[in-house]
Each structure stands twice: as C-alpha cells, then as structure tokens.
Coordinates of C-alpha atoms in Angstrom, one line a residue:
Chain A
M210 CA -11.6 -146.4 196.0
T211 CA -9.6 -143.3 195.9
A212 CA -7.4 -142.0 198.9
I213 CA -10.0 -139.5 200.0
T214 CA -12.9 -142.3 200.1
H215 CA -10.6 -144.6 201.9
Y216 CA -9.8 -142.1 204.6
T217 CA -13.6 -140.9 204.9
T218 CA -14.8 -144.4 205.2
S219 CA -12.3 -145.3 207.8
T220 CA -13.1 -142.2 209.9
V221 CA -16.9 -142.7 209.7
N222 CA -16.3 -146.3 210.8
E223 CA -14.4 -145.2 213.6
F224 CA -17.3 -143.2 214.8
Q225 CA -19.7 -146.1 214.6
K226 CA -17.3 -148.0 216.7
L227 CA -17.6 -145.3 219.4
K228 CA -21.3 -146.1 219.8
R229 CA -22.2 -147.2 223.3
T230 CA -18.5 -147.1 224.5
F231 CA -17.2 -145.7 227.6
A232 CA -15.1 -143.2 225.6
F233 CA -18.3 -141.7 224.4
W234 CA -19.6 -141.2 228.1
L235 CA -16.3 -140.1 229.4
T236 CA -16.4 -137.4 226.9
I237 CA -19.7 -136.1 228.2
I238 CA -18.9 -136.8 231.8
S239 CA -15.4 -134.8 231.5
A240 CA -17.3 -131.9 229.9
L241 CA -19.8 -131.7 232.6
F242 CA -17.4 -132.1 235.7
I243 CA -16.4 -128.6 236.2
P244 CA -19.6 -127.0 235.2
I245 CA -21.4 -129.1 237.7
I246 CA -19.1 -128.1 240.6
Y247 CA -19.5 -124.4 239.5
L248 CA -23.3 -124.9 239.5
L249 CA -23.3 -126.0 243.0
Y250 CA -20.7 -123.4 243.9
Y251 CA -22.7 -120.5 242.7
L252 CA -26.0 -121.8 244.0
I253 CA -24.7 -122.3 247.4
K254 CA -22.2 -119.4 247.9
Y255 CA -24.0 -116.8 245.6
K256 CA -24.1 -114.3 248.4
Q257 CA -20.2 -113.8 248.2
L258 CA -20.3 -114.1 244.5
I259 CA -22.5 -111.1 243.5
P260 CA -20.3 -108.7 241.2
T261 CA -19.7 -105.2 241.8
E262 CA -21.9 -102.8 239.9
G263 CA -21.1 -102.7 236.0
V264 CA -18.7 -105.8 236.0
N265 CA -19.4 -108.6 233.8
P266 CA -19.7 -111.7 235.9
W267 CA -19.1 -114.0 232.9
D268 CA -15.3 -113.2 232.5
K269 CA -14.6 -114.5 236.0
F270 CA -17.1 -117.5 235.8
I271 CA -15.6 -118.9 232.6
V272 CA -12.0 -118.0 232.9
E273 CA -11.9 -119.7 236.4
Q274 CA -13.5 -122.8 235.2
I275 CA -11.0 -122.9 232.2
R276 CA -8.1 -122.5 234.8
A277 CA -9.6 -125.2 236.9
A278 CA -9.8 -127.7 233.9
V279 CA -6.4 -127.0 232.3
P280 CA -3.7 -128.2 234.5
L281 CA -4.9 -131.9 235.2
L282 CA -8.5 -132.6 233.8
V283 CA -7.7 -131.7 230.3
P284 CA -4.6 -133.7 229.9
M285 CA -5.8 -136.7 231.9
F286 CA -8.8 -136.6 229.7
I287 CA -6.7 -136.8 226.5
V288 CA -4.7 -139.6 227.8
L289 CA -7.6 -141.7 228.8
V290 CA -9.8 -141.1 225.8
T291 CA -7.0 -141.7 223.5
S292 CA -6.3 -145.0 225.2
L293 CA -9.9 -146.0 225.3
I294 CA -10.7 -145.3 221.7
V295 CA -7.7 -147.4 220.6
Q296 CA -8.4 -150.1 223.2
I297 CA -11.7 -150.8 221.3
E298 CA -9.6 -152.3 218.7
H299 CA -7.0 -154.2 220.9
K300 CA -10.0 -155.6 222.8
S301 CA -11.7 -157.0 219.9
S302 CA -8.3 -158.3 218.3
G303 CA -9.4 -156.0 215.4
L304 CA -6.0 -155.0 214.2
K305 CA -5.1 -158.2 212.4
H306 CA -8.7 -158.1 210.8
L307 CA -8.3 -154.5 209.7
F308 CA -4.7 -154.8 208.3
A309 CA -6.0 -157.8 206.2
L310 CA -8.7 -155.8 204.5
P311 CA -8.2 -154.2 201.1
I312 CA -7.7 -150.7 202.6
P313 CA -4.4 -148.9 202.9
K314 CA -2.8 -149.1 206.4
W315 CA -2.4 -145.2 206.5
S316 CA -6.3 -144.8 206.3
I317 CA -6.7 -147.1 209.4
Y318 CA -4.1 -145.2 211.5
F319 CA -5.2 -141.7 210.4
G320 CA -8.8 -142.5 210.4
K321 CA -8.7 -143.5 213.9
L322 CA -6.5 -140.5 214.9
T323 CA -9.1 -138.2 213.2
A324 CA -11.7 -140.0 215.4
V325 CA -9.7 -139.1 218.5
V326 CA -9.1 -135.6 217.4
C327 CA -12.8 -135.0 216.7
T328 CA -13.8 -136.4 220.0
I329 CA -11.6 -133.8 221.8
I330 CA -13.1 -131.0 219.7
I331 CA -16.5 -132.4 220.9
A332 CA -15.3 -132.5 224.6
Y333 CA -14.1 -128.7 224.3
T334 CA -17.3 -127.7 222.6
L335 CA -19.6 -129.3 225.1
F336 CA -17.4 -128.0 228.0
F337 CA -18.0 -124.5 226.6
I338 CA -21.8 -125.1 226.0
F339 CA -22.2 -126.5 229.6
M340 CA -20.3 -123.4 231.3
V341 CA -22.6 -121.0 229.4
S342 CA -25.8 -123.1 230.1
V343 CA -24.8 -123.3 233.9
G344 CA -24.2 -119.5 233.9
Y345 CA -27.6 -118.9 232.7
I346 CA -29.2 -121.4 234.9
V347 CA -27.7 -119.8 238.2
G348 CA -28.4 -116.4 236.7
M349 CA -32.0 -117.2 236.4
I350 CA -32.3 -118.6 239.9
H351 CA -30.3 -115.7 241.5
E352 CA -30.9 -112.7 239.4
E353 CA -28.5 -110.6 241.5
L354 CA -25.6 -112.5 240.1
K355 CA -26.3 -110.7 236.9
F356 CA -25.6 -113.4 234.5
V357 CA -28.7 -112.6 232.3
S358 CA -28.0 -108.9 232.2
F359 CA -24.6 -109.6 230.7
T360 CA -23.5 -111.7 227.8
P361 CA -20.5 -113.9 227.9
N362 CA -17.4 -112.7 226.1
Y363 CA -17.6 -115.5 223.5
F364 CA -14.8 -114.4 221.4
E365 CA -12.2 -114.3 224.1
N366 CA -13.3 -117.4 225.8
I367 CA -13.3 -119.5 222.8
K368 CA -9.8 -118.3 221.9
L369 CA -8.5 -119.5 225.4
L370 CA -10.1 -122.7 224.7
F371 CA -8.8 -122.9 221.2
R372 CA -5.3 -122.2 222.5
S373 CA -5.5 -125.0 225.1
F374 CA -7.0 -127.5 222.3
I375 CA -3.9 -126.7 219.9
A376 CA -1.5 -127.0 222.8
I377 CA -2.7 -130.5 223.7
L378 CA -2.3 -131.9 220.1
G379 CA 1.4 -132.6 220.7
I380 CA 0.4 -135.1 223.6
V381 CA -2.3 -136.6 221.4
G382 CA 0.2 -137.5 218.6
L383 CA 2.4 -139.3 221.2
Q384 CA -0.3 -141.0 223.2
F385 CA -2.1 -142.2 220.2
W386 CA 1.0 -143.8 219.0
L387 CA 1.7 -145.5 222.4
S388 CA -1.9 -146.7 222.6
F389 CA -1.8 -148.1 219.3
R390 CA 1.4 -150.0 219.5
M391 CA 0.7 -151.5 223.2
K392 CA -2.1 -153.8 223.6
N393 CA -1.8 -153.2 227.4
F394 CA -3.8 -150.1 228.1
I395 CA -1.9 -149.4 231.5
I396 CA 1.4 -148.6 229.8
P397 CA 0.2 -145.5 227.8
L398 CA -1.8 -144.6 230.8
G399 CA 1.0 -144.8 233.1
I400 CA 3.5 -143.0 230.8
G401 CA 1.0 -140.2 230.1
T402 CA 0.2 -139.7 233.8
V403 CA 4.0 -139.5 234.8
L404 CA 4.5 -137.1 232.0
I405 CA 1.6 -134.8 232.9
V406 CA 2.7 -134.5 236.5
T407 CA 6.2 -133.8 235.1
G408 CA 4.6 -131.0 233.1
L409 CA 3.1 -129.5 236.1
I410 CA 6.3 -129.4 238.1
V411 CA 8.4 -128.0 235.2
Y412 CA 6.2 -125.6 233.3
R413 CA 7.7 -122.5 234.7
A414 CA 11.1 -123.4 233.5
E415 CA 12.1 -121.8 230.3
E416 CA 13.0 -125.1 228.8
A417 CA 9.5 -126.5 229.3
V418 CA 8.8 -124.9 225.8
Y419 CA 10.1 -128.0 224.5
F420 CA 8.3 -130.3 226.7
P421 CA 4.7 -131.0 225.2
Y422 CA 3.2 -132.1 228.4
A423 CA 3.8 -128.7 229.7
Y424 CA 2.1 -126.9 226.9
N425 CA -1.5 -126.8 228.2
M426 CA -0.4 -124.8 231.2
L427 CA 1.7 -122.6 228.9
S428 CA -1.1 -121.9 226.8
L429 CA -2.9 -120.1 229.7
F430 CA 0.2 -118.4 231.0
P431 CA 2.6 -118.0 228.0
I432 CA 6.2 -117.5 229.0
D433 CA 7.0 -115.5 225.9
K434 CA 5.4 -112.4 227.7
D435 CA 2.3 -111.9 225.4
L436 CA 0.3 -112.2 228.5
D437 CA -1.8 -108.8 227.9
S438 CA -2.7 -109.5 224.2
L439 CA -3.8 -113.1 223.9
I440 CA -2.9 -114.1 220.4
W441 CA -4.4 -117.2 218.7
F442 CA -1.2 -118.9 218.0
P443 CA 1.4 -118.5 220.7
T444 CA 4.9 -120.2 220.4
V445 CA 3.6 -123.3 222.2
S446 CA 0.8 -123.7 219.7
I447 CA 3.4 -123.9 216.8
Y448 CA 5.6 -126.3 218.7
S449 CA 2.6 -128.4 219.7
L450 CA 1.5 -128.6 216.1
G451 CA 5.1 -129.7 215.2
Y452 CA 4.9 -132.4 217.7
F453 CA 1.6 -133.5 216.6
L454 CA 2.7 -133.9 213.0
L455 CA 6.2 -135.5 214.0
F456 CA 4.6 -138.1 216.4
S457 CA 1.8 -139.0 214.0
L458 CA 4.3 -139.6 211.1
I459 CA 6.7 -141.5 213.3
G460 CA 3.8 -143.4 214.8
Y461 CA 2.4 -144.4 211.3
I462 CA 5.8 -145.5 210.0
D463 CA 6.3 -147.5 213.1
I464 CA 2.9 -149.3 213.0
N465 CA 3.2 -149.9 209.1
R466 CA 6.6 -151.7 209.7
K467 CA 5.4 -153.6 212.7
N468 CA 4.5 -157.3 212.7
I469 CA 0.7 -157.8 213.6
T470 CA 0.4 -160.7 216.0
Chain B
M247 CA -1.6 -177.9 185.4
N248 CA -4.2 -176.2 187.9
Q249 CA -3.9 -172.6 188.6
L250 CA -2.4 -171.9 192.0
I251 CA -4.4 -169.5 194.2
V252 CA -1.9 -169.6 197.0
K253 CA 1.7 -170.2 196.3
T254 CA 4.8 -169.8 198.7
K255 CA 8.3 -170.6 197.8
N256 CA 11.1 -170.8 200.3
L257 CA 9.3 -168.9 202.9
N258 CA 11.2 -168.1 206.1
F259 CA 10.2 -166.2 209.2
S260 CA 11.3 -166.4 212.9
Y261 CA 10.0 -164.3 215.8
T262 CA 13.3 -164.7 217.7
K263 CA 16.8 -165.1 216.4
T264 CA 17.4 -168.4 218.1
R265 CA 14.5 -170.3 216.4
K266 CA 13.2 -170.6 212.9
D267 CA 9.5 -170.7 213.2
I268 CA 8.9 -171.1 209.4
E269 CA 11.4 -172.8 207.3
D270 CA 11.7 -173.0 203.6
L271 CA 7.9 -173.5 203.3
G272 CA 6.4 -174.2 199.9
L273 CA 2.6 -174.1 199.9
E274 CA 0.5 -174.7 197.0
V275 CA -3.3 -174.3 197.0
P276 CA -4.9 -175.1 193.7
K277 CA -7.8 -173.1 192.5
G278 CA -11.2 -174.4 193.5
S279 CA -9.7 -176.8 196.2
I280 CA -10.5 -177.2 199.9
Y281 CA -7.0 -177.2 201.2
G282 CA -6.5 -178.4 204.8
F283 CA -3.5 -177.1 206.5
L284 CA -2.7 -179.6 209.2
G285 CA -0.4 -179.6 212.1
P286 CA -0.1 -179.7 215.9
N287 CA -0.4 -176.8 218.2
G288 CA 2.5 -174.4 217.6
S289 CA 3.6 -175.9 214.4
G290 CA 3.4 -172.6 212.5
K291 CA -0.1 -172.6 210.9
S292 CA -1.2 -169.3 212.0
T293 CA 2.1 -167.8 211.4
T294 CA 1.9 -169.1 207.8
I295 CA -1.5 -167.5 207.4
R296 CA -0.3 -164.3 208.7
L297 CA 2.7 -164.3 206.3
I298 CA 0.2 -165.0 203.4
L299 CA -1.8 -162.0 204.5
G300 CA 1.2 -159.8 204.9
L301 CA 0.4 -159.3 208.6
L302 CA 3.9 -160.5 209.5
K303 CA 6.9 -159.5 207.3
K304 CA 8.5 -162.4 205.7
Q305 CA 12.4 -162.5 206.1
S306 CA 12.9 -164.4 202.8
G307 CA 11.1 -166.1 200.1
N308 CA 7.9 -165.4 197.8
V309 CA 4.3 -165.3 198.4
S310 CA 1.9 -165.3 195.2
L311 CA -1.7 -164.7 195.5
F312 CA -3.9 -165.4 192.4
N313 CA -0.7 -165.8 190.3
K314 CA 0.6 -162.3 191.2
E315 CA 3.4 -161.7 193.6
H316 CA 2.0 -160.3 197.1
T317 CA 3.8 -157.0 197.4
A318 CA 3.0 -153.7 198.5
K319 CA 1.8 -152.8 195.1
T320 CA -0.6 -155.7 194.6
R321 CA -1.6 -155.9 198.3
L322 CA -5.0 -154.2 198.2
E323 CA -5.9 -155.9 194.9
N324 CA -5.2 -159.3 196.3
L325 CA -6.8 -158.5 199.6
D326 CA -10.0 -157.5 197.9
K327 CA -10.5 -161.1 196.7
I328 CA -9.8 -162.7 200.2
G329 CA -12.0 -163.2 203.2
A330 CA -10.1 -164.2 206.3
L331 CA -11.0 -165.5 209.7
I332 CA -7.6 -165.4 211.7
E333 CA -7.8 -167.3 215.2
N334 CA -10.3 -165.5 217.4
P335 CA -12.8 -163.5 215.3
S336 CA -12.3 -159.8 215.3
L337 CA -15.5 -158.5 216.6
Y338 CA -16.7 -155.4 218.6
G339 CA -18.4 -156.7 221.7
H340 CA -20.3 -153.5 222.4
L341 CA -22.1 -153.7 219.0
N342 CA -24.6 -156.2 217.9
A343 CA -24.1 -158.5 214.9
V344 CA -25.6 -156.2 212.3
E345 CA -23.6 -153.3 213.3
N346 CA -20.5 -155.4 213.1
L347 CA -21.2 -156.6 209.7
K348 CA -22.1 -153.0 208.7
I349 CA -18.7 -151.7 209.8
A350 CA -17.0 -154.7 208.0
A351 CA -19.0 -154.0 204.8
N352 CA -18.2 -150.3 204.8
Y353 CA -14.6 -151.1 204.4
R354 CA -15.2 -152.9 201.3
N355 CA -17.0 -151.6 198.1
G356 CA -20.6 -152.1 197.4
I357 CA -21.9 -154.5 199.9
S358 CA -25.7 -154.1 200.3
L359 CA -27.8 -154.6 203.5
E360 CA -29.4 -157.6 201.7
R361 CA -25.9 -159.3 201.6
I362 CA -25.6 -158.6 205.4
N363 CA -28.9 -160.4 206.0
E364 CA -28.0 -163.1 203.6
V365 CA -24.6 -164.1 205.2
L366 CA -26.4 -163.8 208.9
E367 CA -28.9 -166.4 207.3
I368 CA -26.0 -168.6 205.9
V369 CA -24.4 -168.8 209.3
K370 CA -27.7 -169.2 211.2
L371 CA -27.6 -166.0 213.3
T372 CA -30.7 -164.2 212.2
H373 CA -32.3 -164.8 215.2
A374 CA -29.6 -163.1 217.3
K375 CA -28.8 -160.2 215.0
K376 CA -29.7 -157.5 217.3
K377 CA -27.9 -159.0 220.4
K378 CA -24.7 -157.5 221.5
V379 CA -21.7 -159.6 220.5
K380 CA -20.4 -159.7 223.9
A381 CA -23.5 -161.8 225.0
Y382 CA -22.6 -164.3 222.3
S383 CA -21.4 -167.8 223.0
L384 CA -17.8 -168.8 221.6
G385 CA -19.5 -170.8 218.8
M386 CA -21.8 -167.9 217.8
K387 CA -18.8 -165.5 217.6
Q388 CA -17.0 -168.0 215.4
R389 CA -20.0 -168.1 213.1
L390 CA -20.3 -164.2 213.0
G391 CA -16.5 -164.1 212.2
L392 CA -17.1 -166.6 209.4
A393 CA -20.0 -164.4 208.2
V394 CA -17.7 -161.2 208.1
S395 CA -15.3 -163.1 205.9
L396 CA -18.0 -164.3 203.6
L397 CA -19.5 -160.8 203.1
S398 CA -17.7 -159.8 199.9
N399 CA -18.1 -163.3 198.1
P400 CA -14.3 -163.7 198.1
E401 CA -12.6 -166.1 195.6
L402 CA -10.4 -167.2 198.5
V403 CA -11.6 -167.9 202.1
I404 CA -8.8 -168.3 204.7
L405 CA -10.2 -169.9 207.9
D406 CA -7.8 -170.5 210.9
E407 CA -9.2 -173.2 213.1
P408 CA -12.8 -172.3 212.0
T409 CA -14.4 -175.2 214.3
N410 CA -12.7 -173.9 217.6
G411 CA -15.4 -173.6 220.1
L412 CA -18.1 -175.1 218.1
D413 CA -20.3 -177.8 219.4
P414 CA -20.8 -181.0 217.4
K415 CA -23.8 -179.8 215.5
G416 CA -22.0 -176.5 214.8
I417 CA -19.0 -178.5 213.4
I418 CA -21.1 -180.7 211.1
E419 CA -22.9 -177.3 210.1
M420 CA -19.6 -175.5 209.3
R421 CA -18.5 -178.6 207.2
T422 CA -21.6 -178.5 205.2
L423 CA -21.2 -174.8 204.8
I424 CA -17.7 -175.2 203.6
K425 CA -18.5 -177.7 201.1
E426 CA -21.5 -175.9 199.8
L427 CA -19.5 -172.7 199.3
N428 CA -16.8 -174.6 197.4
E429 CA -19.4 -176.6 195.1
Q430 CA -21.9 -173.8 194.4
Y431 CA -19.5 -170.8 194.0
G432 CA -16.0 -172.3 193.4
T433 CA -14.7 -170.7 196.3
T434 CA -11.1 -171.9 197.1
I435 CA -11.0 -172.6 200.8
F436 CA -7.9 -172.8 202.9
I437 CA -8.6 -174.2 206.4
S438 CA -6.0 -174.8 209.1
S439 CA -6.6 -177.4 211.8
H440 CA -5.0 -179.6 214.4
L441 CA -7.7 -182.3 213.8
L442 CA -7.1 -184.8 211.2
S443 CA -10.6 -186.1 211.2
E444 CA -11.8 -182.5 210.3
I445 CA -9.5 -182.2 207.3
E446 CA -10.1 -185.8 206.1
K447 CA -13.9 -185.1 206.0
T448 CA -13.9 -181.8 204.2
C449 CA -10.8 -181.3 202.3
T450 CA -9.6 -182.2 198.7
H451 CA -6.0 -181.3 199.3
V452 CA -3.9 -181.4 202.5
G453 CA -0.6 -180.0 203.7
I454 CA 1.1 -181.3 206.9
I455 CA 3.3 -179.0 208.7
R456 CA 5.6 -179.5 211.8
D457 CA 8.0 -177.0 213.3
G458 CA 7.4 -174.7 210.4
K459 CA 8.4 -177.2 207.7
M460 CA 6.1 -178.8 205.2
L461 CA 6.4 -182.5 205.8
Y462 CA 3.6 -183.7 203.4
Q463 CA 1.5 -182.1 200.5
D464 CA -0.7 -183.7 198.2
T465 CA -4.5 -184.5 197.6
V466 CA -6.2 -186.2 200.4
K467 CA -6.9 -189.2 198.1
A468 CA -3.2 -189.7 197.7
L469 CA -2.5 -189.5 201.3
K470 CA -5.0 -192.2 201.9
Q471 CA -3.3 -194.4 199.2
S472 CA 0.1 -193.7 200.3
K473 CA 0.0 -196.1 203.3
G474 CA -0.6 -198.9 200.8
K475 CA -3.5 -201.3 200.7
K476 CA -2.7 -203.0 204.2
M477 CA -5.0 -202.2 207.1
M478 CA -4.4 -202.7 210.6
V479 CA -7.1 -204.4 212.7
D480 CA -7.7 -204.4 216.5
L481 CA -9.3 -207.6 217.8
E482 CA -10.7 -207.9 221.4
V483 CA -11.1 -211.4 222.4
D484 CA -11.7 -213.5 225.7
K485 CA -8.9 -216.2 225.4
F486 CA -5.9 -214.2 224.6
I487 CA -3.4 -217.0 224.5
D488 CA -5.5 -219.4 222.5
A489 CA -6.0 -216.5 219.9
M490 CA -2.6 -216.0 219.4
T491 CA -2.0 -219.5 218.5
V492 CA -4.8 -219.5 216.1
L493 CA -3.3 -216.2 214.5
E494 CA 0.1 -217.9 214.4
E495 CA -1.4 -220.7 212.2
L496 CA -2.7 -218.0 210.0
N497 CA 0.7 -216.3 209.8
K498 CA -0.5 -213.3 211.6
E499 CA 1.7 -211.6 214.0
N500 CA 0.4 -209.3 217.0
T501 CA 1.9 -205.8 216.8
S502 CA -0.2 -204.4 219.5
L503 CA 1.7 -202.9 222.4
T504 CA -1.2 -203.3 224.9
D505 CA -2.6 -206.5 226.4
E506 CA -6.3 -205.5 225.8
F507 CA -6.2 -205.8 222.0
I508 CA -4.5 -208.0 219.5
Q509 CA -3.5 -205.9 216.5
I510 CA -2.9 -207.6 213.1
E511 CA -2.2 -206.5 209.6
V512 CA -4.7 -207.6 206.9
E513 CA -4.4 -207.3 203.0
S514 CA -8.2 -206.8 202.3
K515 CA -11.4 -206.7 204.4
T516 CA -12.5 -210.3 203.4
E517 CA -9.3 -211.6 205.3
I518 CA -10.9 -210.1 208.4
T519 CA -13.8 -212.7 208.1
T520 CA -11.2 -215.5 207.6
V521 CA -9.8 -214.5 211.0
I522 CA -13.0 -214.3 212.8
D523 CA -14.0 -217.7 211.4
A524 CA -10.9 -219.2 212.5
L525 CA -11.3 -217.8 216.0
R526 CA -15.0 -218.9 216.3
A527 CA -14.1 -222.4 215.2
K528 CA -11.8 -222.7 218.3
N529 CA -14.6 -221.3 220.4
I530 CA -12.9 -217.9 221.2
A531 CA -15.3 -215.2 221.7
V532 CA -14.8 -212.1 219.7
Y533 CA -16.0 -208.9 221.3
Q534 CA -14.9 -206.3 219.0
V535 CA -13.0 -205.9 215.7
S536 CA -12.1 -202.5 214.4
I537 CA -10.1 -201.2 211.4
K538 CA -7.7 -198.6 212.8
N539 CA -7.5 -195.2 210.9
N540 CA -4.5 -195.4 208.9
L541 CA -4.5 -191.5 208.3
E542 CA -4.7 -191.0 212.1
E543 CA -1.4 -193.2 212.3
L544 CA 0.3 -191.5 209.5
F545 CA -0.3 -188.1 210.9
L546 CA 1.0 -189.0 214.2
S547 CA 4.1 -190.8 212.6
L548 CA 4.7 -187.6 210.5
T549 CA 4.2 -185.1 213.3
E550 CA 5.8 -186.9 216.3
N551 CA 9.4 -187.7 216.7

C-alpha cells in the first residue's frame, strides 16, 4: 500500500468507528442547541422582534446565534468531541492492536485527527443549516418577521463561521494530542475547560493573540482593527493554523516514541 | 537446523530505573512449532510480547522476525505476517462482530467478506455476529479477538493468555483450534500462559520465564525427560505406621510433608504394583495411588525461590 492509501484507509476506518457513538450524537445535539433556543425565542417573543421596514432580519438572527455559540459552546464542543473520539480507542484498548498492524503509525494518528477535523466541519455545517431552517420555519409561522421576504446573507455568514473554524484548529491540535496520550478522559477535558475559561478572561489583552484558547473570541472581534471589513484570514487564523501544525507534529513525534502499554 | 521465526538476543527492558523487567532474554521460536511461553503472573510474558511486536522500545538487544532484524524498515513487512492477540482483545464495544472484523480487515490488504464469515465460523460466533460486542461474554470477546488475529492467515500467531476467561469447553475448543491451525496450515503459534497444564497439552516447545529471565527453553519432550525416569507416587492408606514399616522393608522412603499421604519414589510403573501387593499382604487398605505430575513440580521448583 502507498502512503495515500494507508491514510485514506485509516481515515475511512475512523469514520466507521464513529457509528452509534456518543460523539456522533453530540455533534448533532451541539449543532441544534442554539437554533432550538432561537426557535422558541422567535416563536414566543415574535412581537418584539418584528424588523423595521426594509431591514433584513436574517443578519441579526444569524450573527446573534454565532455570537452566542462562539465563546463557550464551540470550544467546549471541540474539547468534548476530540476526547470522545479518541476515547473510543482507549476504551477498547485499541492502540496496542492498531500499532501492531502492518500500517504506519502516522496514518493512525493523522487518520484519526482527520476524522476529528471532519466531525467539526460537519458540526459547523449542520449549525448553519439548522439556523437557516429555523429562520424559515418561524418566518412561515409569523410572516411579519419577514424571513421569507429576505434571503440570508450566505457569503458573510459563512465567512464568519469559517473564521471561527480556522480559529479553533489550534486547540484541536493540542487537545487531540492530550487525548491521544492520556487514557484518562478527565485530564484533557479538565485542562481544556480551564484554558477555555482563561481564554474568556484574557481575550481582550493584546498578548491574547499568542493564546490559542482565546482565538475563537478573537475571530469575532479582531484586535488588529480590521473590524469593518471582515477578511477570510485574520492574524489569529494564521496563528491558529501555525499552532495546529505545530501541536499535530509534536503530538505525532511524541506518540511515535511512546511505549504502548 | 530449523528456521527460527522469532529470535531475541540479549533483550533488555525496564519500565523503571530501579528494576530490570526483562533481562538478557534469548527467545527462539522455530518455524512450525507451537511455542508455549510459560511463567507466573508478572514474570514479563506480556512485556516480552510487546517488545517482539515493537509496542515497547527495547533498551538493548536484538529482535529478529522471519530471519530479519525487526527494525523501523522491516516493521510493516514483518507485521503483515503476524496476527496477535495481546491481553484483553481490542474490540469496539459499540459495534457488532462483523463491523469489528471489517475494520480490522480494512487495515490489511485484500481480505474478503467470505474470509470474515470464515473466521467467525472457526471461532464459532456466527450465531452472534450481529450482536454488539459490549453484550458479549468475556469468553466470546476472547474468541472474537482470536478471529481478528486469524483474519489475514498469518504465518505467526501470537496469543497472550488466550484461554483467559474461557469455560472448560471453550478451553478445549481453543486447544483443538490451535493444533488444527498448526497442523493444517503450518502456522507457527506463540502462546503465553501461566498454566503449565495448558502448555503441556498443546505445545511442542516451551520457554519458562521468571523475573524477566529465561530459565529453561527446549522441546516439551525434553522437559518431560529432564526430570529422569523416576516418578513420585502418592499413597493413601488406613494404617499409616504399619504401611511405613512395609515400605521400609522395600527400601522406600517417605518424602511426603503431610500426614495424609505417603509419598515415595519409584523407578517404573510396575514397581507400583509391587508396593500395593506388599501393603495388601499386610491387610493395609489402599484407598488411592496417584502419580504426581513431574512437570508441575519442575515448574514450581523453577519458578519459586
């Protein structure tokens, strides 16, 4: 087998392992969580939410939901889903089996990491689809909300989600390594939670641009003053990708050297 | 000389700095053998297996598999010819047996769906193939683990305590299966166990390990002969003191440490009849005569201080 087939085999296998796991359901539940709250909010309080004449109600509707999700829900989801996906292997004591198979170790590590990143992309996609669907549902029930007369600003909204996605990759690299290394699920979870909270406290500081757990907040409110014109790759995105590559590489080198017990 | 499938030379490994867990271990598994790797709990059996497979990094020494040194270069090529079951089988509880086997098959080249059904048949799990593995009993999991290791028709099967958690019927089935594999396909089988009886019944070769050191390594036949021709026999009689006098006349000494049995040494089985006749002639009732298992004793004397 070539390197590419090793990698694709490993990645496909990782997806098969996700069948019927809690990680799979967590992805759907997390993506549904805020849209459901907004569904109820717009159904109950619709009288206060009727937009002024000529204003697109979608902008407020979607940006508010993204803002609600970004500080805590998104990073917590990342920490949880990464731990859960790697935990499938620890729970079945699968690492000793995998590392004794005629496949390169890197294909196991990066195949699983790919599965984690894809799950996160799926979560973002579902989140967007659910937000738009909820908008149309409430729009059809209460026509005065004007959701049906306007269309969502797809391009700008996707850009905002994309910035958030790139900004969390730095955390993914680190959390994945921690989860892979430790059989105990609580340790990466605890470390992740503490660092997320730290991120929420420090994100306003100038130095937060070096702290990956603050990037998701920063992806919404860039501190390098490009507020008005949202670009696809702000500074934090570049740093986040850098951290992702760095942690993935260190993680792999560490796992490769490690004794599997 | 026979080709060696597994060979280790001066293998050393320790988990901590204070203690050597594997010391100068030299293991030699000939092609086509059933090699029993015997030792008490915590003697380093699993550690050795992990070193052979490269899961643990050896501190010094050599490991050769299929006559090639096991290094980063030859790792994949060697592993391709090995099926291993290490301690608890690695199975995904939320998936059923077929899904587990499919995942294992995907990691290797060209394993068909028929082969999956075939190995399920071999380990007698066809009836439970759609059941989630977490609902399996320990014995069933062990068997499915074995099925996974057999998938690729490997040249070498490494089984770490394969009868753990199996019921007596399962143990006998496992034994037959191992012998069949060896006889029909010429598969070399490496089994670790802490049970001597297990090894004695299945294996052609044996290696005994204690505290990470190889104490004895040869064929099972040679092990049986090494204790000499003399047999130890236990006798249970009604009149203990009378019996002792009779035995003294026959120049037999009681070597037993308990009062329940008299233990004597005999040269051959015919001598046992002579002893019984002599005892019966004095009207001493003989309730039980049993030949002690030499191997058991040898194993204990080898592995205990």
